[in-house]
XYZ file of C-alpha atoms in Angstrom:
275
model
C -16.197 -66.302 24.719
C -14.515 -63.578 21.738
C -15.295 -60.773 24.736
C -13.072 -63.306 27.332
C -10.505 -64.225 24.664
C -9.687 -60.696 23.662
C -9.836 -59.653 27.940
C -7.449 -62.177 28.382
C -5.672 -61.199 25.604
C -5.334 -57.662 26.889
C -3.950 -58.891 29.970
C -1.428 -60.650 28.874
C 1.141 -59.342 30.446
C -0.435 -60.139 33.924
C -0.562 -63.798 32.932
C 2.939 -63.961 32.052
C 3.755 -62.730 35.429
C 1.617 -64.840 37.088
C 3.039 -67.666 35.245
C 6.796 -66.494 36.063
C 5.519 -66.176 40.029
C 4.254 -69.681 40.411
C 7.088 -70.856 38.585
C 9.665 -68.999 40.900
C 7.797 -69.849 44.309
C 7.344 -73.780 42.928
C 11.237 -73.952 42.523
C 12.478 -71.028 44.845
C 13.934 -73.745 47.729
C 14.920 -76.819 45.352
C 18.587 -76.914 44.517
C 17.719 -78.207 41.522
C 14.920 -76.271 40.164
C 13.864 -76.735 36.689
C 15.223 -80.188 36.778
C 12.559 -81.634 38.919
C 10.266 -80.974 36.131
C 12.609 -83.135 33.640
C 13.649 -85.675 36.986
C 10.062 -87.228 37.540
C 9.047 -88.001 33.938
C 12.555 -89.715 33.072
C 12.210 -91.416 36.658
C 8.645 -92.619 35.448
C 10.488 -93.494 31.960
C 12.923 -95.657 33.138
C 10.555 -97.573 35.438
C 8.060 -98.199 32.828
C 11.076 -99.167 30.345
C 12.108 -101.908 32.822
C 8.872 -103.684 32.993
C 7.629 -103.055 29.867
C 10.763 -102.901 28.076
C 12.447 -105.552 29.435
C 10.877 -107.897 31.492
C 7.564 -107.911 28.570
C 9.901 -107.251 25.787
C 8.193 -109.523 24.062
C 4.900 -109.010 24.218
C 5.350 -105.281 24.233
C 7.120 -105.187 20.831
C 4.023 -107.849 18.901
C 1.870 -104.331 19.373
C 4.260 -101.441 19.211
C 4.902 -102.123 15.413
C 7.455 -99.617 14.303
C 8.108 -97.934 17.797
C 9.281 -101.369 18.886
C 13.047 -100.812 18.129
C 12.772 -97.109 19.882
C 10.598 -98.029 23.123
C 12.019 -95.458 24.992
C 11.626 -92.718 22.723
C 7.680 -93.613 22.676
C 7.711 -93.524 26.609
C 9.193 -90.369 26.680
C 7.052 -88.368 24.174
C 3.417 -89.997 26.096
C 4.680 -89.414 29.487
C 6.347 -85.855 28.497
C 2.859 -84.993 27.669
C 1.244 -86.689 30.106
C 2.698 -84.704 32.870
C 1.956 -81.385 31.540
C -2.081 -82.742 31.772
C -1.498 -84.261 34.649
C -0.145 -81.509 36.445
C -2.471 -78.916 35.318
C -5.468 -80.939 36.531
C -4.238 -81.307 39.941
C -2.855 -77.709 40.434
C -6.050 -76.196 38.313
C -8.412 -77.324 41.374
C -6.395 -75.145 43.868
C -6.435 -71.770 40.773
C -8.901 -69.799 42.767
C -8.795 -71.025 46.457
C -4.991 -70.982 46.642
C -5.101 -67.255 45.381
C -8.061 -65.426 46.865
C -6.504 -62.582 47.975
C -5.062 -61.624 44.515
C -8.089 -62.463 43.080
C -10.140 -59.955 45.366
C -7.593 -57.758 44.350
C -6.354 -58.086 41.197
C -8.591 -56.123 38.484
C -7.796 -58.911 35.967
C -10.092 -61.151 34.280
C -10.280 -64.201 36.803
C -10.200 -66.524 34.144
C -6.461 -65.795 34.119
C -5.922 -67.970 37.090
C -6.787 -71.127 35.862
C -5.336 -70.665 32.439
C -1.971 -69.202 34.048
C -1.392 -73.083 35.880
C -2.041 -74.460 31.906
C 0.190 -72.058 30.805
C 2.358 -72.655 33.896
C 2.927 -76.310 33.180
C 2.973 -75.911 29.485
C 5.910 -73.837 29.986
C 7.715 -77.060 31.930
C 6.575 -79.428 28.918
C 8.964 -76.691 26.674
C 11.881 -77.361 28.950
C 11.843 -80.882 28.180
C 11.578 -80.485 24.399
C 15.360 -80.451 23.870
C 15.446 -84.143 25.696
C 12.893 -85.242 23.345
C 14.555 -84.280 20.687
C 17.981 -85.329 21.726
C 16.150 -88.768 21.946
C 14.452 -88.505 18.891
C 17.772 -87.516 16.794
C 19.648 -90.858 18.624
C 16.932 -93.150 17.063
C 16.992 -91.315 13.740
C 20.787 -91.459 12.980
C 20.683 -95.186 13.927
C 17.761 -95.852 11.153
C 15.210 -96.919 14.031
C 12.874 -93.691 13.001
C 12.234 -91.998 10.331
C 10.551 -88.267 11.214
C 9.774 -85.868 8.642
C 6.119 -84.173 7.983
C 4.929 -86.456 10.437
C 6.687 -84.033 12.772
C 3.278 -81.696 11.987
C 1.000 -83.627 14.429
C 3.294 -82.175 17.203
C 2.165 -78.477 16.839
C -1.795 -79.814 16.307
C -1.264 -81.997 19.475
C -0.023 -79.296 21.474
C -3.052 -77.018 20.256
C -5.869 -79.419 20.901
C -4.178 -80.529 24.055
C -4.001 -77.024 25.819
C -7.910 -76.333 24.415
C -8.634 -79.604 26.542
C -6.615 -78.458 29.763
C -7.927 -74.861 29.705
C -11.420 -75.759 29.474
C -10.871 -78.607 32.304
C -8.818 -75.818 34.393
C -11.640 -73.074 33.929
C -14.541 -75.925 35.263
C -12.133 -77.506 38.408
C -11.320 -74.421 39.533
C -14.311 -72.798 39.691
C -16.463 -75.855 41.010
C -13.790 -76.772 43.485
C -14.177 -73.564 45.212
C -18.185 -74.790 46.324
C -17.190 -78.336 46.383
C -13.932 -79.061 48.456
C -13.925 -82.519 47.546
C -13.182 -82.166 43.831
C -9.697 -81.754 44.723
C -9.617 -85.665 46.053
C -11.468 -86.448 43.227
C -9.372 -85.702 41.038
C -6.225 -87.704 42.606
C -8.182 -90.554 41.765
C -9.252 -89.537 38.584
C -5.771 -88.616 37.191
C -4.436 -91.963 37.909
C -7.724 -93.715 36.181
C -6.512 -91.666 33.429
C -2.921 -92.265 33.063
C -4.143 -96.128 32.493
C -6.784 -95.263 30.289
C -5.348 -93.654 28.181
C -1.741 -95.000 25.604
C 0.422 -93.000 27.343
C 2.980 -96.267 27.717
C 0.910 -98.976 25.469
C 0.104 -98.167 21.924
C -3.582 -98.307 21.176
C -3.510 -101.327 18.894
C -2.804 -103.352 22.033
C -6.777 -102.068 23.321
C -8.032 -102.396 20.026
C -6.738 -105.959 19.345
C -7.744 -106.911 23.008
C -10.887 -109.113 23.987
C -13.014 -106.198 25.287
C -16.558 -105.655 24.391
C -17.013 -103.823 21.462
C -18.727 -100.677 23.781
C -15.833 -100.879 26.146
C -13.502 -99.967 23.479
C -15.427 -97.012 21.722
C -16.249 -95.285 25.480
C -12.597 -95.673 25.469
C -11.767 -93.900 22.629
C -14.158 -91.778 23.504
C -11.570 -90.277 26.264
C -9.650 -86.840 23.929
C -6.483 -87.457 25.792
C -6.309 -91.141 23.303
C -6.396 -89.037 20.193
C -3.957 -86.140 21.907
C -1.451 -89.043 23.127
C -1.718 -90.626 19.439
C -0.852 -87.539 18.086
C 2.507 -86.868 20.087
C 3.415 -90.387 19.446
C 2.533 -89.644 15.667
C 5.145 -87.285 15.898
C 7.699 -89.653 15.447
C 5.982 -92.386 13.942
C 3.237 -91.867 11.563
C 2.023 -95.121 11.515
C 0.126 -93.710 15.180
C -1.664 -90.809 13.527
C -5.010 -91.228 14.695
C -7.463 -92.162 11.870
C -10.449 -89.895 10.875
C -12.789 -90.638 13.752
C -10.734 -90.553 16.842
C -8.904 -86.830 15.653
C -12.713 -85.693 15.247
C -13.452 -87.191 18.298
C -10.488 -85.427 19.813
C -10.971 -82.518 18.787
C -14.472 -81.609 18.971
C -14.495 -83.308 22.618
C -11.979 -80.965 23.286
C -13.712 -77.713 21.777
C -16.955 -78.766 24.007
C -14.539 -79.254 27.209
C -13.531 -75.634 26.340
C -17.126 -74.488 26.122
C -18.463 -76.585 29.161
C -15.888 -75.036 31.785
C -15.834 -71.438 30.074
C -19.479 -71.190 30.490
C -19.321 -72.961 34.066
C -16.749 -70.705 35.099
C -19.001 -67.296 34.425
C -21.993 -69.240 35.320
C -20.329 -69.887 39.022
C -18.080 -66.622 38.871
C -20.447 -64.735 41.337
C -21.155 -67.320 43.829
C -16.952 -68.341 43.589
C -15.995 -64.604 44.296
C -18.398 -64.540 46.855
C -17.597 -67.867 48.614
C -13.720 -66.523 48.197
């Protein structure tokens, strides 16, 4: 893995034009460009403000504790993050088959590919920072939040969030290539996720809940709970994920990383030959 890093490292200058490439052809015919990738999450936002912020006001705010008076800041920060994962799962699939002839051609490290869409949609997440933080700085000159070295857990959710996504993007792409259907899969999968994970409910509200007892730690057993918990930490502190769940999250992570980097040059010869 040190040989890959530093290879990829090398070539970094290919990945940041592949990332500028996909970005360009994603947005080349859209009048709006960029926007789209700030459009859908608000969209999502304000949808999931109306029924949960409105129409179950009141139950919503017995479990959101201090994000209660804010709602739509905490909506924005989960689903902000939520669509850079999101996206890079379902475009990671497609890295190698939707660019076989530049990887047959290209002497790059093929890893690249995978870790370009991370990068790729990372690089949308950063465009919608400034609305975040617009958001955040409402909420904070009306006294409804308080941010200061809480603000921290944003960097170290970023970081352990990109070490899950590349090591998911290195094992999708490189199994989806022998297995077509991973790519259907994962529609499903995604939206299993978005639900199972407190993207829009805070994780007391799973905790307090009448589940069993095993139910509730396979749950938190999921890397994206401690990730989301950390961008929501962000801004309130009171969600910084105790002890166990950041371990969890972040040595779950570190083996996703491991898993799909030694998938991907375990399957690298029969993928380039299958391409």
């Amino acid at each position: 893995m040190a040989t890959g890093v530093a290879a990829l490292w090398s070539h970094r200058n290919a990945l940041r034009i592949l990332v500028h490439r996909d970005l360009a052809v994603k947005y080349q015919r859209s009048v709006l460009g960029y926007l789209w990738s700030l459009i859908e999450p608000l969209g999502l936002g304000a949808v999931y403000y109306f029924v949960f912020g409105v129409l179950y006001a009141q139950d919503t705010g017995r479990h959101l504790g201090e994000a209660a008076g804010s709602y739509p800041l905490y909506l924005i920060a989960g689903i902000f993050a939520w669509q850079w994962a999101s996206s890079a799962f379902s475009e990671a699939t497609g890295a190698l088959t939707g660019q076989a002839r530049l990887i047959t051609v290209l002497n790059v490290p093929r890893e690249i590919f995978p870790v370009g869409r991370v990068a790729g949609r990372f690089a949308e997440y950063v465009a919608g920072l400034p609305i975040l933080v617009g958001v955040a700085a409402v909420y904070a000159l009306r006294g409804r939040i308080d941010p200061g070295v809480s603000l921290l857990a944003l960097p170290l959710a970023l970081l352990v969030q990109a070490t899950l996504l590349v090591g998911v993007a290195l094992l999708l792409s490189a199994v989806n290539v022998l297995m077509r259907d991973v790519e259907r899969v994962m529609r499903l999968v995604i939206r299993l996720l978005f639900y199972a994970t407190p993207i829009i409910y805070p994780l007391s509200l799973v905790r307090d809940s009448s589940a069993p007892g095993w139910l509730k730690a396979l749950y938190e057993l999921n890397p994206l709970v401690g990730i989301m918990q950390l961008h929501h930490a962000a801004w309130y502190p009171d969600e910084f994920p105790d002890a166990r769940l950041l371990v969890t999250s972040i040595v779950g992570s570190l083996l996703v990383l491991v898993a799909g980097w030694l998938a991907f040059h375990r399957l690298e010869p029969a993928v380039l030959k299958e391409l």
